[in-house]
Every structure is written in C-alpha cells, then in structure tokens.
Amino acid sequence: MRNTTITINQTALAHNLSTIKHTLNPDRPAKVLAMVKANAYGHGISHTLSGLGEADAFGVACMSEALEVQEVCQTLDMDKPIVLIEGVFGFDEWQLAREHGFGCVIHNTAQLNFAIKHPAKPDSFTRTVWLKYNTGMNRLGFDKDGVICAAKALHQAGYKLILTSHFACADEPNHPITAKQIARFDEILHILRTDIDTDIQASLCNSAGIFSQPDCHHDWVRAGIALYGGKAVADRTAYELGLRPAMTFGASIFATHQLRTGESVSYGGLWTADKPAQIGVLSVGYGDGYPRVVNGAKVLIIKENQPYFVPIIGRVAMDTMMIDISDLSLNVGDEVLLWGDGLPAHQVASWANTIDYELFCKTTNRPTRRTVV
Ligand SMILES: *Cc1c(COP(=O)(O)O)cnc(C)c1O
C-alpha cells in the first residue's frame, strides 16, 4: 500500500489546550472557544474533537461545519456549545441555528433582524449573541453607533451579549493597529456595560492575542492555530511557546535512482545533477497537500536516531517528489517526515511562501488519516 499518512496526536491537542489555559489569568480564567472551522484546520473534525474535550465551546465558520461538529460531539458524548463565528447566511439558517441551539455571531442588520423578530428559546445557547464590533480589521462587524444600537435592541429582546472583535495584526509584536483596536474595543465595552448591562461579556483574542495581549483575554479567548501547535506569533516559535505539533505528515521512499552528471529531475528539469547522484522518490505530492515547491524545501529523515534534513530536488508533482539522498544510505521503504515533530509546518510554509494555517487546510483526503494518543 502507498505509505502516505497524516497522524493526529490527541495528546498534543490536549497538551496545547492546557498550555493555552495556563496563559490565562488563574483568578478569573477566560473560557476557551476552540476553533475547529475548516475541518479543524484540515486536521479532520472526527480526528480532533476528542483531544479537545477540555474546551468550553467549539467555533465553526458555517452551518455544515456546525452540524458535523454537533454530530461528532454526540458520538463522543460531548455536550458543548457550538458557535457560528460568521453567524447565519440567511433566515433558513437562523431557524436551523435556533433548532440546534447554536450560538451565533451577529455582524450585520439582516442577522440582527432575524434575532429580534424570531427570538431564540430562553434557555438555549442561541440566546447568547456574539455581537461583532469592527475595531479595525474591516472585515466583519458593526461600526461604533451600529454596535451600541444593536446591543440595546438585543438586550431588550432578552439576549445575553458577548461583545467580540478580531485582531488584524496581533501576531506582530507592538503593531500600532493592535493598540488602536484594543482602545476602540475597551471604549465600547465600557459604554455597553455602563449603559446597558454590567454582565455583558467580551471576547477579543485569537491565538496570537492569547500569547501577546495577556490583558485582553476578557471572558472568552478564541484559540485556533495554537491548538494545532502552529505558529501563533512572529517573534516566538510554537516550540518556544510550549506547543506541540498535532499533525504529523509522513511518506516513504518507494523508488531510488542513480543519476549521471547532467541528468535533470522532474517537470521542467529544474534541478540538474552537477555530480553523480542518488535520488529517492517519495510517495507524496501536491495531490496529498504538500505545496508545489521547486528545490529548496527539505524533508526530515531519522536514520539510526540521527535527524537528516534532506533537500527536495526539482518540482513537486501531484503524486510524488524527489529528494537527493546521495550522502545517505537510504532504501525503498524508508520513512520520511514532511512536517511534524522536528520539522514544524511553519518552516515548510516559509519555504512555500505561505503560512502553516494554509498547509494544514490544504491537506487532502488521500493520505491515510489516523489518530494516536
Ligand atoms: C479563525 C478565527 C480565530 C482563530 O484564529 P487563530 O489565529 O487560528 O487563533 C479566532 N477568531 C475568529 C473570528 C476567527 O475567524
């Protein structure tokens, strides 16, 4: 069988969640909304939720994800609130959200009107609205006047409120936009608590904010990439933050060739042997979710307990890629790590000009996916 695997480590997920919880103020710990949108950042909902049993709620981006998370939760006997972090995309979805008890972000007038005209059941989680304020990301949310009006209307209709907003640049230390966003958020939160209800809650931080803005944790943090052991902030690696990679992407050598000087490798002939070379062919390519890089990137091979970072040569193809194994004695069947422990996905992402979030999301169904504890 083709040996291409994606392994999701439940212990690493639980460890990362616990590491996040340890950064929270112990006197008044925020709750953790574990972001499992986009199929748990490509890790697979069904492969991920059991590692996140200590989360306070799950966050998703659309109704189909919410329904899947609810179904998997039921099979695991987990009863957790699920939040649609972009809210509903139409009235039919508002009805579904009420039926299933999903929490909703409200970021526009259409959503606000559904909630006011067709109120959620008093004891359901839908009765708590995540009211989105646009503090400077300029993606979703009400402006200053709009958010105050919306808060008043929702409060009057019997909803509990969580004021929420999203950082644009929290991964970069001391970015001026972050300070501006915090000031705007705090100003409105103060107004809402003074004029409407002192119990109004707040949620501002994503993973980057959790680690870089300890004074902004408020009542809920929304942890995504850090749960998966990815890179949350620019100035510290996941390893330095005590996070472990949840995903291990592996393959193996399934052919080898001896090349003469001057022979080139793969589509476009973009790598040429300048001396006789031994190459290995790996059972993995962009059809599995590895980025379509040319030269430069490396894979990790552990041989007799020694790590070797071995260069990918030529262009990555759909089903295969080639590595230069001239300096190592490697054989068909030897295993190779694309990313995971010892070779973080954010390192591969930097070779591919992207971020680990995207690499995770783009892993496909073809690798054999399994969980380990
Ligand atoms: C995806 C998302 C998060 C999580 O972001 P990370 O950077 O992965 O921690 C938090 N909040 C919102 C609104 C999101 O869309």
mmCIF file of C-alpha atoms and ligand atoms in Angstrom:
data_model
loop_
_atom_site.group_PDB
_atom_site.id
_atom_site.type_symbol
_atom_site.label_atom_id
_atom_site.label_comp_id
_atom_site.label_asym_id
_atom_site.label_seq_id
_atom_site.Cartn_x
_atom_site.Cartn_y
_atom_site.Cartn_z
ATOM 1 C CA MET A 1 0.000 0.000 0.000
ATOM 2 C CA ARG A 2 1.113 3.558 -0.718
ATOM 3 C CA ASN A 3 2.568 4.784 2.534
ATOM 4 C CA THR A 4 1.358 8.377 2.918
ATOM 5 C CA THR A 5 -0.083 9.241 6.287
ATOM 6 C CA ILE A 6 -1.476 12.078 8.341
ATOM 7 C CA THR A 7 -1.471 11.293 12.038
ATOM 8 C CA ILE A 8 -3.350 13.439 14.530
ATOM 9 C CA ASN A 9 -1.999 13.274 18.046
ATOM 10 C CA GLN A 10 -4.757 13.619 20.666
ATOM 11 C CA THR A 11 -2.251 14.095 23.477
ATOM 12 C CA ALA A 12 -0.646 17.022 21.631
ATOM 13 C CA LEU A 13 -4.063 18.654 21.119
ATOM 14 C CA ALA A 14 -4.937 18.257 24.804
ATOM 15 C CA HIS A 15 -1.472 19.488 25.788
ATOM 16 C CA ASN A 16 -1.788 22.597 23.598
ATOM 17 C CA LEU A 17 -5.212 23.397 25.028
ATOM 18 C CA SER A 18 -3.793 23.004 28.512
ATOM 19 C CA THR A 19 -0.822 25.259 27.612
ATOM 20 C CA ILE A 20 -3.255 27.913 26.407
ATOM 21 C CA LYS A 21 -5.255 27.611 29.629
ATOM 22 C CA HIS A 22 -2.066 28.128 31.623
ATOM 23 C CA THR A 23 -1.540 31.527 29.974
ATOM 24 C CA LEU A 24 -4.954 32.697 31.239
ATOM 25 C CA ASN A 25 -5.363 34.651 34.441
ATOM 26 C CA PRO A 26 -5.957 31.944 37.091
ATOM 27 C CA ASP A 27 -8.055 34.255 39.261
ATOM 28 C CA ARG A 28 -10.547 34.831 36.513
ATOM 29 C CA PRO A 29 -9.785 32.385 33.712
ATOM 30 C CA ALA A 30 -11.346 33.133 30.358
ATOM 31 C CA LYS A 31 -13.261 30.341 28.667
ATOM 32 C CA VAL A 32 -11.758 28.811 25.546
ATOM 33 C CA LEU A 33 -13.662 28.701 22.284
ATOM 34 C CA ALA A 34 -11.713 26.051 20.369
ATOM 35 C CA MET A 35 -11.774 26.974 16.688
ATOM 36 C CA VAL A 36 -12.466 23.876 14.614
ATOM 37 C CA LYS A 37 -13.577 25.603 11.415
ATOM 38 C CA ALA A 38 -12.347 24.365 8.035
ATOM 39 C CA ASN A 39 -12.455 20.759 9.198
ATOM 40 C CA ALA A 40 -10.426 21.590 12.296
ATOM 41 C CA TYR A 41 -7.793 23.465 10.259
ATOM 42 C CA GLY A 42 -7.544 20.446 7.961
ATOM 43 C CA HIS A 43 -6.887 18.018 10.813
ATOM 44 C CA GLY A 44 -10.353 16.435 10.467
ATOM 45 C CA ILE A 45 -13.264 17.094 12.851
ATOM 46 C CA SER A 46 -13.627 13.429 13.730
ATOM 47 C CA HIS A 47 -9.876 13.132 14.336
ATOM 48 C CA THR A 48 -9.659 16.212 16.517
ATOM 49 C CA LEU A 49 -12.596 16.725 18.881
ATOM 50 C CA SER A 50 -11.726 14.004 21.370
ATOM 51 C CA GLY A 51 -8.370 15.721 22.009
ATOM 52 C CA LEU A 52 -10.218 18.938 22.801
ATOM 53 C CA GLY A 53 -12.522 17.612 25.498
ATOM 54 C CA GLU A 54 -11.482 20.397 27.893
ATOM 55 C CA ALA A 55 -12.614 23.186 25.560
ATOM 56 C CA ASP A 56 -15.589 25.270 26.690
ATOM 57 C CA ALA A 57 -17.125 25.528 23.220
ATOM 58 C CA PHE A 58 -16.320 24.913 19.554
ATOM 59 C CA GLY A 59 -16.184 27.600 16.855
ATOM 60 C CA VAL A 60 -17.003 27.000 13.190
ATOM 61 C CA ALA A 61 -17.451 29.183 10.125
ATOM 62 C CA CYS A 62 -20.626 27.777 8.580
ATOM 63 C CA MET A 63 -23.745 25.704 9.173
ATOM 64 C CA SER A 64 -22.463 22.482 7.578
ATOM 65 C CA GLU A 65 -19.467 22.582 9.922
ATOM 66 C CA ALA A 66 -21.694 23.230 12.935
ATOM 67 C CA LEU A 67 -23.888 20.251 12.062
ATOM 68 C CA GLU A 68 -20.862 17.986 11.627
ATOM 69 C CA VAL A 69 -19.310 19.113 14.907
ATOM 70 C CA GLN A 70 -22.616 18.504 16.689
ATOM 71 C CA GLU A 71 -22.858 15.012 15.210
ATOM 72 C CA VAL A 72 -19.299 14.077 16.190
ATOM 73 C CA CYS A 73 -19.849 15.545 19.667
ATOM 74 C CA GLN A 74 -22.857 13.272 20.066
ATOM 75 C CA THR A 75 -20.863 10.175 19.163
ATOM 76 C CA LEU A 76 -18.236 11.220 21.737
ATOM 77 C CA ASP A 77 -20.820 12.025 24.397
ATOM 78 C CA MET A 78 -19.565 15.604 24.499
ATOM 79 C CA ASP A 79 -22.075 18.323 25.158
ATOM 80 C CA LYS A 80 -20.554 21.626 24.151
ATOM 81 C CA PRO A 81 -21.891 24.860 22.775
ATOM 82 C CA ILE A 82 -21.103 25.427 19.094
ATOM 83 C CA VAL A 83 -20.662 28.963 17.766
ATOM 84 C CA LEU A 84 -21.100 30.101 14.163
ATOM 85 C CA ILE A 85 -18.375 32.731 14.079
ATOM 86 C CA GLU A 86 -19.715 34.430 10.951
ATOM 87 C CA GLY A 87 -23.290 33.947 12.063
ATOM 88 C CA VAL A 88 -26.048 32.767 9.735
ATOM 89 C CA PHE A 89 -26.116 33.338 5.987
ATOM 90 C CA GLY A 90 -29.924 33.608 5.689
ATOM 91 C CA PHE A 91 -33.211 33.207 7.533
ATOM 92 C CA ASP A 92 -33.356 29.437 6.943
ATOM 93 C CA GLU A 93 -30.025 29.169 8.751
ATOM 94 C CA TRP A 94 -31.273 31.298 11.641
ATOM 95 C CA GLN A 95 -34.150 28.829 12.037
ATOM 96 C CA LEU A 96 -31.683 25.906 11.957
ATOM 97 C CA ALA A 97 -29.369 27.615 14.451
ATOM 98 C CA ARG A 98 -32.324 28.083 16.853
ATOM 99 C CA GLU A 99 -33.409 24.459 16.437
ATOM 100 C CA HIS A 100 -29.919 23.133 17.104
ATOM 101 C CA GLY A 101 -29.069 25.656 19.791
ATOM 102 C CA PHE A 102 -26.015 27.066 18.004
ATOM 103 C CA GLY A 103 -24.526 30.304 19.247
ATOM 104 C CA CYS A 104 -24.281 32.976 16.568
ATOM 105 C CA VAL A 105 -22.162 35.956 15.810
ATOM 106 C CA ILE A 106 -24.290 38.865 14.661
ATOM 107 C CA HIS A 107 -22.335 41.235 12.466
ATOM 108 C CA ASN A 108 -24.961 42.855 10.261
ATOM 109 C CA THR A 109 -28.511 44.213 10.241
ATOM 110 C CA ALA A 110 -30.062 41.242 8.453
ATOM 111 C CA GLN A 111 -28.853 38.865 11.178
ATOM 112 C CA LEU A 112 -29.945 41.339 13.835
ATOM 113 C CA ASN A 113 -33.467 41.424 12.419
ATOM 114 C CA PHE A 114 -33.756 37.616 12.402
ATOM 115 C CA ALA A 115 -32.780 37.562 16.056
ATOM 116 C CA ILE A 116 -35.155 40.337 17.099
ATOM 117 C CA LYS A 117 -38.169 39.123 15.096
ATOM 118 C CA HIS A 118 -37.686 35.414 15.778
ATOM 119 C CA PRO A 119 -36.130 35.177 19.222
ATOM 120 C CA ALA A 120 -34.189 32.123 20.348
ATOM 121 C CA LYS A 121 -35.565 29.925 23.123
ATOM 122 C CA PRO A 122 -34.737 31.374 26.546
ATOM 123 C CA ASP A 123 -32.549 28.521 27.790
ATOM 124 C CA SER A 124 -30.690 27.810 24.573
ATOM 125 C CA PHE A 125 -27.131 28.828 23.765
ATOM 126 C CA THR A 126 -28.559 30.730 20.779
ATOM 127 C CA ARG A 127 -29.882 33.147 23.384
ATOM 128 C CA THR A 128 -26.296 34.344 23.869
ATOM 129 C CA VAL A 129 -25.293 36.531 20.940
ATOM 130 C CA TRP A 130 -21.686 37.195 19.948
ATOM 131 C CA LEU A 131 -22.080 40.792 18.843
ATOM 132 C CA LYS A 132 -19.327 41.754 16.450
ATOM 133 C CA TYR A 133 -17.742 45.172 16.525
ATOM 134 C CA ASN A 134 -15.416 46.245 13.717
ATOM 135 C CA THR A 135 -12.404 47.703 15.516
ATOM 136 C CA GLY A 136 -10.095 47.960 12.506
ATOM 137 C CA MET A 137 -9.822 44.623 10.741
ATOM 138 C CA ASN A 138 -12.504 45.971 8.409
ATOM 139 C CA ARG A 139 -13.832 42.565 7.589
ATOM 140 C CA LEU A 140 -16.980 41.994 9.668
ATOM 141 C CA GLY A 141 -18.897 43.859 12.322
ATOM 142 C CA PHE A 142 -20.935 46.939 13.173
ATOM 143 C CA ASP A 143 -19.433 50.386 13.482
ATOM 144 C CA LYS A 144 -19.493 52.297 16.763
ATOM 145 C CA ASP A 145 -23.049 53.637 16.542
ATOM 146 C CA GLY A 146 -24.347 50.434 14.995
ATOM 147 C CA VAL A 147 -22.952 48.219 17.698
ATOM 148 C CA ILE A 148 -24.495 50.289 20.506
ATOM 149 C CA CYS A 149 -27.907 50.260 18.783
ATOM 150 C CA ALA A 150 -27.673 46.519 18.118
ATOM 151 C CA ALA A 151 -26.675 45.824 21.716
ATOM 152 C CA LYS A 152 -29.638 47.791 23.050
ATOM 153 C CA ALA A 153 -32.086 46.020 20.741
ATOM 154 C CA LEU A 154 -30.730 42.556 21.546
ATOM 155 C CA HIS A 155 -30.698 43.245 25.267
ATOM 156 C CA GLN A 156 -34.286 44.429 25.099
ATOM 157 C CA ALA A 157 -35.260 41.244 23.245
ATOM 158 C CA GLY A 158 -33.847 39.161 26.084
ATOM 159 C CA TYR A 159 -30.455 38.133 24.693
ATOM 160 C CA LYS A 160 -27.251 37.837 26.674
ATOM 161 C CA LEU A 161 -24.320 39.507 24.939
ATOM 162 C CA ILE A 162 -20.675 38.831 24.266
ATOM 163 C CA LEU A 163 -19.018 41.795 22.582
ATOM 164 C CA THR A 164 -16.476 40.436 20.129
ATOM 165 C CA SER A 165 -13.890 41.691 17.667
ATOM 166 C CA HIS A 166 -10.915 40.288 15.780
ATOM 167 C CA PHE A 167 -7.291 41.420 15.660
ATOM 168 C CA ALA A 168 -5.693 42.190 12.299
ATOM 169 C CA CYS A 169 -2.031 42.197 13.382
ATOM 170 C CA ALA A 170 -1.726 40.567 16.810
ATOM 171 C CA ASP A 171 0.933 38.167 15.501
ATOM 172 C CA GLU A 172 3.366 41.080 15.008
ATOM 173 C CA PRO A 173 4.725 42.449 18.292
ATOM 174 C CA ASN A 174 3.701 46.041 19.070
ATOM 175 C CA HIS A 175 1.898 46.637 15.808
ATOM 176 C CA PRO A 176 0.149 50.036 16.136
ATOM 177 C CA ILE A 177 -3.143 48.692 14.738
ATOM 178 C CA THR A 178 -3.429 46.336 17.712
ATOM 179 C CA ALA A 179 -3.303 49.158 20.271
ATOM 180 C CA LYS A 180 -5.880 51.076 18.284
ATOM 181 C CA GLN A 181 -8.182 48.042 18.152
ATOM 182 C CA ILE A 182 -7.840 47.446 21.896
ATOM 183 C CA ALA A 183 -8.677 51.071 22.698
ATOM 184 C CA ARG A 184 -11.743 51.028 20.463
ATOM 185 C CA PHE A 185 -12.915 47.716 21.917
ATOM 186 C CA ASP A 186 -12.480 48.830 25.520
ATOM 187 C CA GLU A 187 -14.308 52.083 24.872
ATOM 188 C CA ILE A 188 -17.407 50.345 23.513
ATOM 189 C CA LEU A 189 -17.306 47.596 26.133
ATOM 190 C CA HIS A 190 -17.307 50.277 28.819
ATOM 191 C CA ILE A 191 -20.262 52.059 27.233
ATOM 192 C CA LEU A 192 -22.277 48.841 26.912
ATOM 193 C CA ARG A 193 -21.563 47.781 30.480
ATOM 194 C CA THR A 194 -22.415 51.221 31.821
ATOM 195 C CA ASP A 195 -25.497 51.953 29.751
ATOM 196 C CA ILE A 196 -26.999 48.515 29.164
ATOM 197 C CA ASP A 197 -25.848 45.721 31.456
ATOM 198 C CA THR A 198 -22.794 45.196 33.655
ATOM 199 C CA ASP A 199 -22.896 41.471 32.789
ATOM 200 C CA ILE A 200 -22.072 41.932 29.131
ATOM 201 C CA GLN A 201 -19.133 39.664 28.318
ATOM 202 C CA ALA A 202 -16.258 40.167 25.877
ATOM 203 C CA SER A 203 -14.016 38.204 23.517
ATOM 204 C CA LEU A 204 -11.121 39.716 21.624
ATOM 205 C CA CYS A 205 -8.145 37.344 21.402
ATOM 206 C CA ASN A 206 -7.258 34.740 18.794
ATOM 207 C CA SER A 207 -4.142 32.594 19.375
ATOM 208 C CA ALA A 208 -1.765 35.475 18.726
ATOM 209 C CA GLY A 209 -3.670 37.695 21.139
ATOM 210 C CA ILE A 210 -3.691 34.990 23.809
ATOM 211 C CA PHE A 211 0.116 34.987 23.889
ATOM 212 C CA SER A 212 0.841 38.636 23.087
ATOM 213 C CA GLN A 213 -2.016 40.505 24.845
ATOM 214 C CA PRO A 214 -2.482 38.954 28.288
ATOM 215 C CA ASP A 215 -4.559 41.933 29.452
ATOM 216 C CA CYS A 216 -7.142 41.376 26.734
ATOM 217 C CA HIS A 217 -8.299 37.853 27.471
ATOM 218 C CA HIS A 218 -11.680 39.049 28.810
ATOM 219 C CA ASP A 219 -14.341 36.314 29.182
ATOM 220 C CA TRP A 220 -13.630 34.161 26.133
ATOM 221 C CA VAL A 221 -10.497 33.585 24.068
ATOM 222 C CA ARG A 222 -10.789 32.052 20.610
ATOM 223 C CA ALA A 223 -7.916 29.656 20.083
ATOM 224 C CA GLY A 224 -7.176 28.279 16.624
ATOM 225 C CA ILE A 225 -3.684 27.694 15.289
ATOM 226 C CA ALA A 226 -2.132 27.310 18.762
ATOM 227 C CA LEU A 227 -4.351 24.288 19.455
ATOM 228 C CA TYR A 228 -2.797 22.562 16.487
ATOM 229 C CA GLY A 229 0.725 23.508 17.504
ATOM 230 C CA GLY A 230 1.143 26.016 14.669
ATOM 231 C CA LYS A 231 2.896 29.352 14.730
ATOM 232 C CA ALA A 232 0.819 31.988 16.517
ATOM 233 C CA VAL A 233 3.197 34.930 16.878
ATOM 234 C CA ALA A 234 6.036 36.217 14.704
ATOM 235 C CA ASP A 235 8.657 36.521 17.432
ATOM 236 C CA ARG A 236 8.328 33.085 19.049
ATOM 237 C CA THR A 237 8.036 29.604 17.584
ATOM 238 C CA ALA A 238 5.342 27.175 18.634
ATOM 239 C CA TYR A 239 8.064 25.155 20.332
ATOM 240 C CA GLU A 240 9.151 28.199 22.356
ATOM 241 C CA LEU A 241 5.543 28.693 23.472
ATOM 242 C CA GLY A 242 5.459 25.078 24.676
ATOM 243 C CA LEU A 243 3.134 23.914 21.896
ATOM 244 C CA ARG A 244 3.450 20.569 20.123
ATOM 245 C CA PRO A 245 2.500 19.787 16.540
ATOM 246 C CA ALA A 246 -0.811 17.913 16.458
ATOM 247 C CA MET A 247 -0.316 16.785 12.861
ATOM 248 C CA THR A 248 2.430 14.534 11.519
ATOM 249 C CA PHE A 249 2.595 14.262 7.735
ATOM 250 C CA GLY A 250 4.648 11.289 6.585
ATOM 251 C CA ALA A 251 5.503 9.314 3.450
ATOM 252 C CA SER A 252 8.190 6.888 2.349
ATOM 253 C CA ILE A 253 10.733 6.275 -0.372
ATOM 254 C CA PHE A 254 9.253 3.925 -2.969
ATOM 255 C CA ALA A 255 11.906 4.099 -5.726
ATOM 256 C CA THR A 256 15.540 5.147 -5.987
ATOM 257 C CA HIS A 257 17.732 6.036 -8.997
ATOM 258 C CA GLN A 258 21.380 6.622 -9.698
ATOM 259 C CA LEU A 259 21.818 9.743 -11.856
ATOM 260 C CA ARG A 260 24.768 10.671 -14.066
ATOM 261 C CA THR A 261 26.154 14.207 -14.048
ATOM 262 C CA GLY A 262 23.946 16.465 -16.196
ATOM 263 C CA GLU A 263 20.720 14.489 -15.710
ATOM 264 C CA SER A 264 17.767 16.641 -14.578
ATOM 265 C CA VAL A 265 14.835 15.807 -12.331
ATOM 266 C CA SER A 266 11.037 16.232 -12.556
ATOM 267 C CA TYR A 267 8.801 18.557 -14.610
ATOM 268 C CA GLY A 268 10.621 21.423 -16.217
ATOM 269 C CA GLY A 269 14.005 19.870 -15.492
ATOM 270 C CA LEU A 270 14.580 22.461 -12.779
ATOM 271 C CA TRP A 271 17.308 20.545 -10.919
ATOM 272 C CA THR A 272 20.377 19.111 -12.579
ATOM 273 C CA ALA A 273 22.962 16.788 -11.078
ATOM 274 C CA ASP A 274 26.368 18.521 -11.020
ATOM 275 C CA LYS A 275 27.940 15.226 -9.957
ATOM 276 C CA PRO A 276 26.684 11.642 -9.895
ATOM 277 C CA ALA A 277 23.718 11.497 -7.523
ATOM 278 C CA GLN A 278 21.430 9.051 -5.804
ATOM 279 C CA ILE A 279 17.805 10.177 -5.626
ATOM 280 C CA GLY A 280 14.798 8.866 -3.747
ATOM 281 C CA VAL A 281 11.199 9.110 -4.966
ATOM 282 C CA LEU A 282 8.616 9.835 -2.247
ATOM 283 C CA SER A 283 5.022 8.693 -2.184
ATOM 284 C CA VAL A 284 3.640 12.193 -1.678
ATOM 285 C CA GLY A 285 2.895 15.258 -3.781
ATOM 286 C CA TYR A 286 0.588 18.242 -4.090
ATOM 287 C CA GLY A 287 -2.338 15.839 -4.544
ATOM 288 C CA ASP A 288 -1.810 14.970 -0.884
ATOM 289 C CA GLY A 289 -1.489 18.581 0.194
ATOM 290 C CA TYR A 290 2.254 19.171 0.090
ATOM 291 C CA PRO A 291 2.905 22.582 -1.538
ATOM 292 C CA ARG A 292 4.131 22.585 -5.145
ATOM 293 C CA VAL A 293 7.603 23.945 -4.401
ATOM 294 C CA VAL A 294 10.758 23.731 -6.536
ATOM 295 C CA ASN A 295 14.069 22.845 -4.877
ATOM 296 C CA GLY A 296 14.979 24.463 -1.546
ATOM 297 C CA ALA A 297 12.481 22.761 0.767
ATOM 298 C CA LYS A 298 13.566 19.831 2.929
ATOM 299 C CA VAL A 299 12.141 16.684 4.454
ATOM 300 C CA LEU A 300 13.250 15.075 7.700
ATOM 301 C CA ILE A 301 14.592 11.555 7.816
ATOM 302 C CA ILE A 302 15.541 9.849 11.052
ATOM 303 C CA LYS A 303 18.235 7.259 10.487
ATOM 304 C CA GLU A 304 19.760 5.414 13.426
ATOM 305 C CA ASN A 305 18.367 8.075 15.761
ATOM 306 C CA GLN A 306 20.062 10.853 13.798
ATOM 307 C CA PRO A 307 17.960 13.545 12.096
ATOM 308 C CA TYR A 308 18.796 14.417 8.482
ATOM 309 C CA PHE A 309 17.223 17.337 6.626
ATOM 310 C CA VAL A 310 17.208 16.147 3.052
ATOM 311 C CA PRO A 311 16.556 18.539 0.136
ATOM 312 C CA ILE A 312 13.632 18.168 -2.237
ATOM 313 C CA ILE A 313 15.001 18.433 -5.790
ATOM 314 C CA GLY A 314 13.102 19.592 -8.871
ATOM 315 C CA ARG A 315 9.410 20.384 -8.817
ATOM 316 C CA VAL A 316 6.977 18.597 -6.508
ATOM 317 C CA ALA A 317 4.497 16.629 -8.659
ATOM 318 C CA MET A 318 0.920 15.555 -7.940
ATOM 319 C CA ASP A 319 1.743 12.139 -6.513
ATOM 320 C CA THR A 320 5.491 12.206 -5.999
ATOM 321 C CA MET A 321 8.527 14.294 -5.212
ATOM 322 C CA MET A 322 12.224 13.550 -5.405
ATOM 323 C CA ILE A 323 14.917 14.027 -2.779
ATOM 324 C CA ASP A 324 18.694 13.951 -3.030
ATOM 325 C CA ILE A 325 19.914 11.031 -0.934
ATOM 326 C CA SER A 326 23.479 10.956 -2.288
ATOM 327 C CA ASP A 327 25.031 11.489 1.128
ATOM 328 C CA LEU A 328 22.890 8.940 2.957
ATOM 329 C CA SER A 329 22.387 5.257 2.603
ATOM 330 C CA LEU A 330 18.625 5.115 2.236
ATOM 331 C CA ASN A 331 16.427 2.474 0.708
ATOM 332 C CA VAL A 332 12.967 1.829 -0.617
ATOM 333 C CA GLY A 333 10.613 1.668 2.355
ATOM 334 C CA ASP A 334 12.480 4.217 4.480
ATOM 335 C CA GLU A 335 10.125 6.712 6.076
ATOM 336 C CA VAL A 336 10.198 10.453 5.616
ATOM 337 C CA LEU A 337 8.573 13.239 7.618
ATOM 338 C CA LEU A 338 7.106 16.159 5.641
ATOM 339 C CA TRP A 339 6.155 18.064 8.788
ATOM 340 C CA GLY A 340 5.554 17.300 12.443
ATOM 341 C CA ASP A 341 7.865 16.849 15.419
ATOM 342 C CA GLY A 342 11.340 18.078 14.449
ATOM 343 C CA LEU A 343 10.216 19.874 11.287
ATOM 344 C CA PRO A 344 7.428 22.358 12.043
ATOM 345 C CA ALA A 345 4.841 23.071 9.343
ATOM 346 C CA HIS A 346 5.586 26.787 9.604
ATOM 347 C CA GLN A 347 9.133 26.057 8.411
ATOM 348 C CA VAL A 348 7.766 24.248 5.354
ATOM 349 C CA ALA A 349 5.296 27.108 4.920
ATOM 350 C CA SER A 350 8.131 29.631 4.790
ATOM 351 C CA TRP A 351 9.791 27.602 2.005
ATOM 352 C CA ALA A 352 6.466 27.682 0.166
ATOM 353 C CA ASN A 353 5.781 31.382 0.780
ATOM 354 C CA THR A 354 2.707 30.772 2.870
ATOM 355 C CA ILE A 355 1.651 30.049 6.468
ATOM 356 C CA ASP A 356 1.102 26.781 8.293
ATOM 357 C CA TYR A 357 -2.646 27.507 8.541
ATOM 358 C CA GLU A 358 -2.863 27.128 4.764
ATOM 359 C CA LEU A 359 -0.732 23.982 4.622
ATOM 360 C CA PHE A 360 -2.932 22.301 7.245
ATOM 361 C CA CYS A 361 -6.149 23.316 5.483
ATOM 362 C CA LYS A 362 -4.891 22.051 2.145
ATOM 363 C CA THR A 363 -4.071 18.523 3.206
ATOM 364 C CA THR A 364 -6.335 16.256 1.173
ATOM 365 C CA ASN A 365 -8.264 13.057 1.816
ATOM 366 C CA ARG A 366 -5.723 10.886 0.038
ATOM 367 C CA PRO A 367 -3.203 10.306 2.825
ATOM 368 C CA THR A 368 -4.332 7.654 5.288
ATOM 369 C CA ARG A 369 -5.560 9.630 8.260
ATOM 370 C CA ARG A 370 -5.383 8.213 11.733
ATOM 371 C CA THR A 371 -5.318 9.314 15.330
ATOM 372 C CA VAL A 372 -2.870 8.422 18.064
ATOM 373 C CA VAL A 373 -2.999 9.214 21.747
HETATM 374 C C1 LIG B 1 -10.226 31.625 12.866
HETATM 375 C C2 LIG B 1 -10.584 32.616 13.896
HETATM 376 C C3 LIG B 1 -9.940 32.616 15.137
HETATM 377 C C4 LIG B 1 -8.740 31.741 15.441
HETATM 378 O O1 LIG B 1 -7.596 32.344 14.909
HETATM 379 P P1 LIG B 1 -6.134 31.727 15.180
HETATM 380 O O2 LIG B 1 -5.230 32.746 14.616
HETATM 381 O O3 LIG B 1 -6.094 30.448 14.404
HETATM 382 O O4 LIG B 1 -6.038 31.507 16.625
HETATM 383 C C5 LIG B 1 -10.400 33.488 16.108
HETATM 384 N N1 LIG B 1 -11.430 34.329 15.859
HETATM 385 C C6 LIG B 1 -12.053 34.377 14.667
HETATM 386 C C7 LIG B 1 -13.178 35.333 14.452
HETATM 387 C C8 LIG B 1 -11.638 33.535 13.642
HETATM 388 O O5 LIG B 1 -12.234 33.606 12.446
#
